[in-house]
């Protein structure tokens, strides 16, 4: 599916909340930061005519629309970027793929495994037609994490044996924080596990290049009831989750996710321990990668704070001189760049929908293990 | 000078190198991030027709031009953003002000004091006509530094007695790094002192709210000769500079700037010590502000790592949820926002050209002190 | 059991390896650092006549002996400090208590629960006679951890919900590291779990003031075979261990222990998250306690690095002025001081043998859970 | 001057305040930590009979005395350790040397240059007789700093160009902190400069192996009057001091010392920037050395946190396993060990009295420069 010859690649974005804002910033910026095919921000799609109109003006989209199905019929739209709540992903993404569009779908792929399986099937069919179906685990495009993956792939850590991952936030510490759709199983699927634990698990697999083969899990709901619109309401998802993961390359990973970790704002932390070296990372300091190399003299060994802002580091050619740090949002621009490159080059893009489905199965296994008192569930 | 009634505020940007890229990103983003008057990126100006045309397309400007004087005559241009090398600032900024435009001028204001004085005069005349003349000491718009200034202004540090400031880079460590205009006195004015030491001194004055009243200074050129186009050439500016500053509020500040600080990439570090508290900051971790409050029990005192990403922090309403860190570039968007607010509200903008002139006089005093063996020079 | 009227309290130390050296340093130093009853280092006991003689001279003991039973009969010995390998603890400690001596027993209390139960019985009988039976979980006497416990006890963290504990070392990363008694189940009981995981679990209970009520656990042996004296030998203990602990106050703790965490030398890390505040600690920086207080304005919240060296901090009256940091060894002197105070004052000392038994039962439960595929084991 | 054949080396310590306590700990510990000649703590000397008697008992000295001259006549005293206030150093140290004793003299060598010169003459004469005259700049024996010096000496930093040193404390922040002898020029010589700035300057010379050849200085007294016994009294020494130092190897160092740096407790910080690498250190985390090596690939460069606790690190053979951190006091034991080795081996000990005199001259030059408005003073 070659690039359009006579016009820029047209993008439609569905959704304009937090993720929609971040993706808008990426599409607005990618052409200035990176070489690649030209892009037109054609249309922003939402349900509320007035609100989506205002958002389109503010976020820099040429048009707005309320009927995403109609948008899929437009010939000047080549890419559909799905930033809706999770339970709408499957319907929109599948329709977009069937309409011949490239798709970028925010994580989670879907709220349930059946939907995810249908999405994978649609993506496979689309891939045969030259379309790209990409999953938005954007943190893979944080330069420090991309660099970490490269170091692992180059063997700088040797064989990885132990991984520690956590994602700690604190926005539910207050017992009076109100009930919301994120705290109900029927709308959110799961709680901390699916929302942020999923990022941690995706990174474990991304960084090690290994797949989860078995899990043991535990979930907890620390504040079981919160103020709802009509009085106290039951929280039906987890506030915190723990798991140990066996990886098919032999490593063992621990994962902990929490929305109750007072004072930790957005702390996705990762530690990899291998036979030749080790790595540490914290998303709250996302330009830093800490690397320990056991091949230097023992008297000089220590974790090095690599400021991942050198021109030689991943994605840095698009940004600023060394030492000028990047923020959270830049990873979205990097993601847009990689997606455009995959579309232009006809290459595979990772993570794809199958990766999303595999991750969903790991999350399901954690939940199943917890339901069975913590026993091992094999994938 | 009211906002145009029927169209967005038109911006012309002169220059498209490093600073031009950063300013373009700011103008491209400000409307999505913040409320404020709508902006049109009308025209990018440069000397090389082809290059400026390509840059305009890439950086998202409607048009490009090579004759900045002609641009000043356009009625749809309201703001002129000057990102040229320093020796061109005076001519363009003064002409733009005289043409009735608002001006944002990158630092340094000028390479020499006489030019700076003419710019101040032009700015004063323009201010009487309702125009804004702003100086681009962008680091004042880093949220952590704006927050630091607020804490000082609120008296959380008490009376400030001692300040330590440094700006450390390492891009000249290699003796074979080639000669350039930045290393010649006639084009660059000074070296590390003017280029980065100026940021440190601006912050000292900004954060404390005090003005430099006397200085002692030292300059050094550690690698006196570098490879030029025609063989070895003399470096005629400083590689590193040191100063102690007396402030009119009674504090004493030390300042150190260097391009020879191996491994320090962009380390603008600031420490303020007052009778009630203290602050620390490092631009390489620009979302963090370290605050010590002596009014808490002594057993609980320590420098607190404040992650300056809460909605209540300066500028954060424009950005992402707590814990989602910002990068270097966001400060430019914050700057554009403040400039638009000043234009829309008819308010004063700081720093202005007079601040730039005052800073230039401090730099001159450091150089004069060094020339006199280090003796005190009073301002 | 009053203090001897006419002579210093006599101490006998059994064992002179790593722990014996550390305890010798404590007994040598305690009188200079703290007020308390005078102490005489009477006799060092070991099996090898020549070696124990040399050690006694070097470590500053008046005499040496090879028969610990004979030492128990000495009237000038009031305290017996047991620093032997774990499998000898029960016999010596029980005999010493029955001989009317105060006992300090290094952790672990014993290698098996039956021995531990007999020790507790002996300690209870001795306590009725005014004797002290103390367990050497020395890290409770690290000033930062004692201060952490105080902050929790004062309610500065509110209700604690989530705890993260790990103890990471790396001395088994090398696959060629030789077989030793520590790697055989019959001599060591367990591996990383019992050796260092036990410290982490003790701290979880000490800091929160809560007891473990249920556990889920996992163990792994990453290098199953190592070079022995007669060729490759099976490693029969864990290299790494993971657990989640339910505490009787409602909190949940995760614990991870490893000897395979490349680059982590002695990293006992602790994180406590409560409704009002949070704490963080790392034994590799043992003078620092990181405290976050949610009752300060949100714009000023952050983890504060408290340097626990103020005169008002626990144990600091015995040491140096503020900012003069303490090392690992000082905790042993603090422990000796507390033990002497308990003996002199007739007060209870914590942790005691019953604490050691309770901890052993937690470790057993972790092992049992792992053996059952990870399912919950209730205590 | 060979070691005594039939008895341990006898030590007399003069002074039992802060430094006397630290030196006592060193003499008490050195034999257990390190191999070396046996030592007897013979006598503690002070002016107040009762107080010195109590101190001797507490700190573990065999006897006490009030007449230091009489102690010098004792044949069983081989080493005299001078921990009195600075104005008494010269008289005692010279007499001890003339009496044939080895001498360890705390810093500063003397309060005035004339006394220091006489001490150097006495030390030279004594050296010809095989005696050691050592100066107590103990921080040279902090393992991380000794390791830093080794790395520099091995060329791991290349040619050093720029050094940054500071020593920041905060015990005079409170304006009501009372007057004391340390704040009067006649008793203390100088203030922050001589007390702590001297440590920073000693480290600059120690670490670089270069000597100060010229200085520019500034002094300030921020709180000029403090409560004295009879009402307000003038502070006649500096609260803070700044200097830039030219070194004879071509490097330039900045030095800042302060007793007004709110929240900094004992922050001797050092940064060395060379053509091949860089080092950073902070005495508040004294087991850590941060090393940056520019010879590794640029994508892996960063400051490495070396935990200086490996057996291969300086002095660590005397202490605990890797990761078991040392405190401030251990450096005194290391110093005693080095002194004993010098005595036993007939080797030179550094720093010696001549080093103390040279340092005093640097301090004098800083003061002279300040008095001359900051101008360069050449040494």
PDB file of C-alpha atoms in Angstrom, chain B residues 150-297:
ATOM      1  CA  UNK B 150       7.424  32.066  43.886  1.00  0.00           C
ATOM      2  CA  UNK B 151       8.713  30.315  46.992  1.00  0.00           C
ATOM      3  CA  UNK B 152      11.337  33.016  47.469  1.00  0.00           C
ATOM      4  CA  UNK B 153       8.799  35.767  46.880  1.00  0.00           C
ATOM      5  CA  UNK B 154       6.503  34.182  49.456  1.00  0.00           C
ATOM      6  CA  UNK B 155       9.276  34.362  52.000  1.00  0.00           C
ATOM      7  CA  UNK B 156       9.664  30.599  52.305  1.00  0.00           C
ATOM      8  CA  UNK B 157      13.451  31.028  52.303  1.00  0.00           C
ATOM      9  CA  UNK B 158      13.506  34.058  54.565  1.00  0.00           C
ATOM     10  CA  UNK B 159      16.292  36.469  53.772  1.00  0.00           C
ATOM     11  CA  UNK B 160      18.629  35.061  51.156  1.00  0.00           C
ATOM     12  CA  UNK B 161      22.272  35.316  52.053  1.00  0.00           C
ATOM     13  CA  UNK B 162      24.186  33.053  49.753  1.00  0.00           C
ATOM     14  CA  UNK B 163      23.631  31.835  46.220  1.00  0.00           C
ATOM     15  CA  UNK B 164      25.634  29.380  44.186  1.00  0.00           C
ATOM     16  CA  UNK B 165      25.120  29.234  40.448  1.00  0.00           C
ATOM     17  CA  UNK B 166      26.955  27.345  37.774  1.00  0.00           C
ATOM     18  CA  UNK B 167      26.436  26.472  34.162  1.00  0.00           C
ATOM     19  CA  UNK B 168      28.614  23.580  33.105  1.00  0.00           C
ATOM     20  CA  UNK B 169      28.952  22.100  29.646  1.00  0.00           C
ATOM     21  CA  UNK B 170      31.667  20.015  28.052  1.00  0.00           C
ATOM     22  CA  UNK B 171      31.550  20.553  24.320  1.00  0.00           C
ATOM     23  CA  UNK B 172      35.027  22.107  24.168  1.00  0.00           C
ATOM     24  CA  UNK B 173      36.862  19.451  26.169  1.00  0.00           C
ATOM     25  CA  UNK B 174      38.304  18.034  22.992  1.00  0.00           C
ATOM     26  CA  UNK B 175      41.277  20.183  21.959  1.00  0.00           C
ATOM     27  CA  UNK B 176      40.582  19.307  18.355  1.00  0.00           C
ATOM     28  CA  UNK B 177      37.075  20.739  18.423  1.00  0.00           C
ATOM     29  CA  UNK B 178      37.280  23.230  15.583  1.00  0.00           C
ATOM     30  CA  UNK B 179      37.396  26.995  15.647  1.00  0.00           C
ATOM     31  CA  UNK B 180      34.058  28.740  15.135  1.00  0.00           C
ATOM     32  CA  UNK B 181      32.444  32.169  15.384  1.00  0.00           C
ATOM     33  CA  UNK B 182      31.551  31.390  18.982  1.00  0.00           C
ATOM     34  CA  UNK B 183      35.254  31.314  19.837  1.00  0.00           C
ATOM     35  CA  UNK B 184      36.133  34.716  18.368  1.00  0.00           C
ATOM     36  CA  UNK B 185      35.653  37.846  20.446  1.00  0.00           C
ATOM     37  CA  UNK B 186      34.624  39.954  17.486  1.00  0.00           C
ATOM     38  CA  UNK B 187      31.607  37.783  16.639  1.00  0.00           C
ATOM     39  CA  UNK B 188      30.669  36.292  19.998  1.00  0.00           C
ATOM     40  CA  UNK B 189      31.463  39.075  22.419  1.00  0.00           C
ATOM     41  CA  UNK B 190      32.501  36.667  25.118  1.00  0.00           C
ATOM     42  CA  UNK B 191      32.659  32.914  25.567  1.00  0.00           C
ATOM     43  CA  UNK B 192      31.265  30.784  28.345  1.00  0.00           C
ATOM     44  CA  UNK B 193      30.560  33.928  30.346  1.00  0.00           C
ATOM     45  CA  UNK B 194      28.174  35.525  27.881  1.00  0.00           C
ATOM     46  CA  UNK B 195      26.740  32.373  26.387  1.00  0.00           C
ATOM     47  CA  UNK B 196      25.843  30.413  29.506  1.00  0.00           C
ATOM     48  CA  UNK B 197      27.139  32.380  32.463  1.00  0.00           C
ATOM     49  CA  UNK B 198      24.572  34.990  31.459  1.00  0.00           C
ATOM     50  CA  UNK B 199      21.793  32.465  32.130  1.00  0.00           C
ATOM     51  CA  UNK B 200      23.207  31.758  35.565  1.00  0.00           C
ATOM     52  CA  UNK B 201      23.407  35.448  36.418  1.00  0.00           C
ATOM     53  CA  UNK B 202      19.927  36.107  35.083  1.00  0.00           C
ATOM     54  CA  UNK B 203      18.605  33.356  37.320  1.00  0.00           C
ATOM     55  CA  UNK B 204      20.440  34.734  40.344  1.00  0.00           C
ATOM     56  CA  UNK B 205      18.660  38.047  39.861  1.00  0.00           C
ATOM     57  CA  UNK B 206      15.326  36.496  38.870  1.00  0.00           C
ATOM     58  CA  UNK B 207      15.154  34.065  41.765  1.00  0.00           C
ATOM     59  CA  UNK B 208      16.347  36.416  44.483  1.00  0.00           C
ATOM     60  CA  UNK B 209      14.615  39.531  43.174  1.00  0.00           C
ATOM     61  CA  UNK B 210      17.893  41.314  43.880  1.00  0.00           C
ATOM     62  CA  UNK B 211      20.199  43.165  41.488  1.00  0.00           C
ATOM     63  CA  UNK B 212      23.944  42.797  41.137  1.00  0.00           C
ATOM     64  CA  UNK B 213      25.697  45.814  42.617  1.00  0.00           C
ATOM     65  CA  UNK B 214      29.364  44.780  42.436  1.00  0.00           C
ATOM     66  CA  UNK B 215      31.408  41.950  40.988  1.00  0.00           C
ATOM     67  CA  UNK B 216      34.774  40.276  41.049  1.00  0.00           C
ATOM     68  CA  UNK B 217      35.588  38.121  38.069  1.00  0.00           C
ATOM     69  CA  UNK B 218      38.055  35.769  36.443  1.00  0.00           C
ATOM     70  CA  UNK B 219      38.189  34.393  32.915  1.00  0.00           C
ATOM     71  CA  UNK B 220      40.321  31.633  31.485  1.00  0.00           C
ATOM     72  CA  UNK B 221      40.988  30.215  28.080  1.00  0.00           C
ATOM     73  CA  UNK B 222      42.156  26.685  28.677  1.00  0.00           C
ATOM     74  CA  UNK B 223      42.715  25.702  25.078  1.00  0.00           C
ATOM     75  CA  UNK B 224      44.173  28.847  23.529  1.00  0.00           C
ATOM     76  CA  UNK B 225      44.424  27.604  19.976  1.00  0.00           C
ATOM     77  CA  UNK B 226      42.155  25.418  17.890  1.00  0.00           C
ATOM     78  CA  UNK B 227      42.107  24.083  14.346  1.00  0.00           C
ATOM     79  CA  UNK B 228      40.783  26.720  11.979  1.00  0.00           C
ATOM     80  CA  UNK B 229      40.090  26.638   8.280  1.00  0.00           C
ATOM     81  CA  UNK B 230      43.615  27.844   7.566  1.00  0.00           C
ATOM     82  CA  UNK B 231      45.510  26.105  10.321  1.00  0.00           C
ATOM     83  CA  UNK B 232      45.720  26.798  14.024  1.00  0.00           C
ATOM     84  CA  UNK B 233      43.787  29.841  15.140  1.00  0.00           C
ATOM     85  CA  UNK B 234      43.751  31.807  18.365  1.00  0.00           C
ATOM     86  CA  UNK B 235      40.732  31.401  20.652  1.00  0.00           C
ATOM     87  CA  UNK B 236      39.885  34.924  21.793  1.00  0.00           C
ATOM     88  CA  UNK B 237      37.067  34.279  24.242  1.00  0.00           C
ATOM     89  CA  UNK B 238      36.936  32.526  27.595  1.00  0.00           C
ATOM     90  CA  UNK B 239      36.436  28.768  27.953  1.00  0.00           C
ATOM     91  CA  UNK B 240      35.458  29.217  31.570  1.00  0.00           C
ATOM     92  CA  UNK B 241      34.536  32.086  33.865  1.00  0.00           C
ATOM     93  CA  UNK B 242      34.126  32.653  37.596  1.00  0.00           C
ATOM     94  CA  UNK B 243      32.611  35.532  39.487  1.00  0.00           C
ATOM     95  CA  UNK B 244      31.342  36.560  42.866  1.00  0.00           C
ATOM     96  CA  UNK B 245      28.444  38.976  42.823  1.00  0.00           C
ATOM     97  CA  UNK B 246      27.249  41.328  45.521  1.00  0.00           C
ATOM     98  CA  UNK B 247      23.495  41.773  45.341  1.00  0.00           C
ATOM     99  CA  UNK B 248      21.694  44.895  46.412  1.00  0.00           C
ATOM    100  CA  UNK B 249      19.611  42.938  48.908  1.00  0.00           C
ATOM    101  CA  UNK B 250      22.733  41.863  50.749  1.00  0.00           C
ATOM    102  CA  UNK B 251      23.277  38.381  49.369  1.00  0.00           C
ATOM    103  CA  UNK B 252      26.481  37.166  47.775  1.00  0.00           C
ATOM    104  CA  UNK B 253      26.425  34.860  44.788  1.00  0.00           C
ATOM    105  CA  UNK B 254      29.118  32.804  43.185  1.00  0.00           C
ATOM    106  CA  UNK B 255      28.884  31.987  39.503  1.00  0.00           C
ATOM    107  CA  UNK B 256      30.889  29.543  37.454  1.00  0.00           C
ATOM    108  CA  UNK B 257      30.495  28.858  33.758  1.00  0.00           C
ATOM    109  CA  UNK B 258      32.446  26.375  31.730  1.00  0.00           C
ATOM    110  CA  UNK B 259      32.544  24.587  28.418  1.00  0.00           C
ATOM    111  CA  UNK B 260      35.261  22.277  29.753  1.00  0.00           C
ATOM    112  CA  UNK B 261      33.365  20.433  32.470  1.00  0.00           C
ATOM    113  CA  UNK B 262      33.759  16.890  31.228  1.00  0.00           C
ATOM    114  CA  UNK B 263      30.535  14.912  31.458  1.00  0.00           C
ATOM    115  CA  UNK B 264      28.314  17.845  32.355  1.00  0.00           C
ATOM    116  CA  UNK B 265      26.032  18.360  29.408  1.00  0.00           C
ATOM    117  CA  UNK B 266      23.741  21.227  30.237  1.00  0.00           C
ATOM    118  CA  UNK B 267      24.114  21.653  33.961  1.00  0.00           C
ATOM    119  CA  UNK B 268      22.690  24.986  34.986  1.00  0.00           C
ATOM    120  CA  UNK B 269      22.745  24.458  38.739  1.00  0.00           C
ATOM    121  CA  UNK B 270      21.342  26.871  41.280  1.00  0.00           C
ATOM    122  CA  UNK B 271      21.462  26.860  45.069  1.00  0.00           C
ATOM    123  CA  UNK B 272      19.854  29.484  47.297  1.00  0.00           C
ATOM    124  CA  UNK B 273      20.484  29.628  51.021  1.00  0.00           C
ATOM    125  CA  UNK B 274      18.254  31.784  53.187  1.00  0.00           C
ATOM    126  CA  UNK B 275      17.503  32.308  56.835  1.00  0.00           C
ATOM    127  CA  UNK B 276      14.416  30.077  56.697  1.00  0.00           C
ATOM    128  CA  UNK B 277      15.041  27.656  53.885  1.00  0.00           C
ATOM    129  CA  UNK B 278      17.036  26.631  50.852  1.00  0.00           C
ATOM    130  CA  UNK B 279      16.531  25.589  47.244  1.00  0.00           C
ATOM    131  CA  UNK B 280      18.512  23.536  44.740  1.00  0.00           C
ATOM    132  CA  UNK B 281      18.005  22.988  41.014  1.00  0.00           C
ATOM    133  CA  UNK B 282      19.776  21.361  38.065  1.00  0.00           C
ATOM    134  CA  UNK B 283      18.637  21.933  34.483  1.00  0.00           C
ATOM    135  CA  UNK B 284      19.592  18.350  33.616  1.00  0.00           C
ATOM    136  CA  UNK B 285      16.674  17.290  35.852  1.00  0.00           C
ATOM    137  CA  UNK B 286      14.495  20.244  35.116  1.00  0.00           C
ATOM    138  CA  UNK B 287      11.254  18.938  36.562  1.00  0.00           C
ATOM    139  CA  UNK B 288      12.774  18.663  40.021  1.00  0.00           C
ATOM    140  CA  UNK B 289      13.062  21.392  42.606  1.00  0.00           C
ATOM    141  CA  UNK B 290      14.773  20.590  45.907  1.00  0.00           C
ATOM    142  CA  UNK B 291      13.423  22.585  48.806  1.00  0.00           C
ATOM    143  CA  UNK B 292      14.493  22.586  52.434  1.00  0.00           C
ATOM    144  CA  UNK B 293      12.225  24.187  54.998  1.00  0.00           C
ATOM    145  CA  UNK B 294      13.791  24.918  58.380  1.00  0.00           C
ATOM    146  CA  UNK B 295      10.405  25.486  59.979  1.00  0.00           C
ATOM    147  CA  UNK B 296       9.578  21.779  60.115  1.00  0.00           C
ATOM    148  CA  UNK B 297      10.928  19.759  63.061  1.00  0.00           C
TER     149      UNK B 297
END
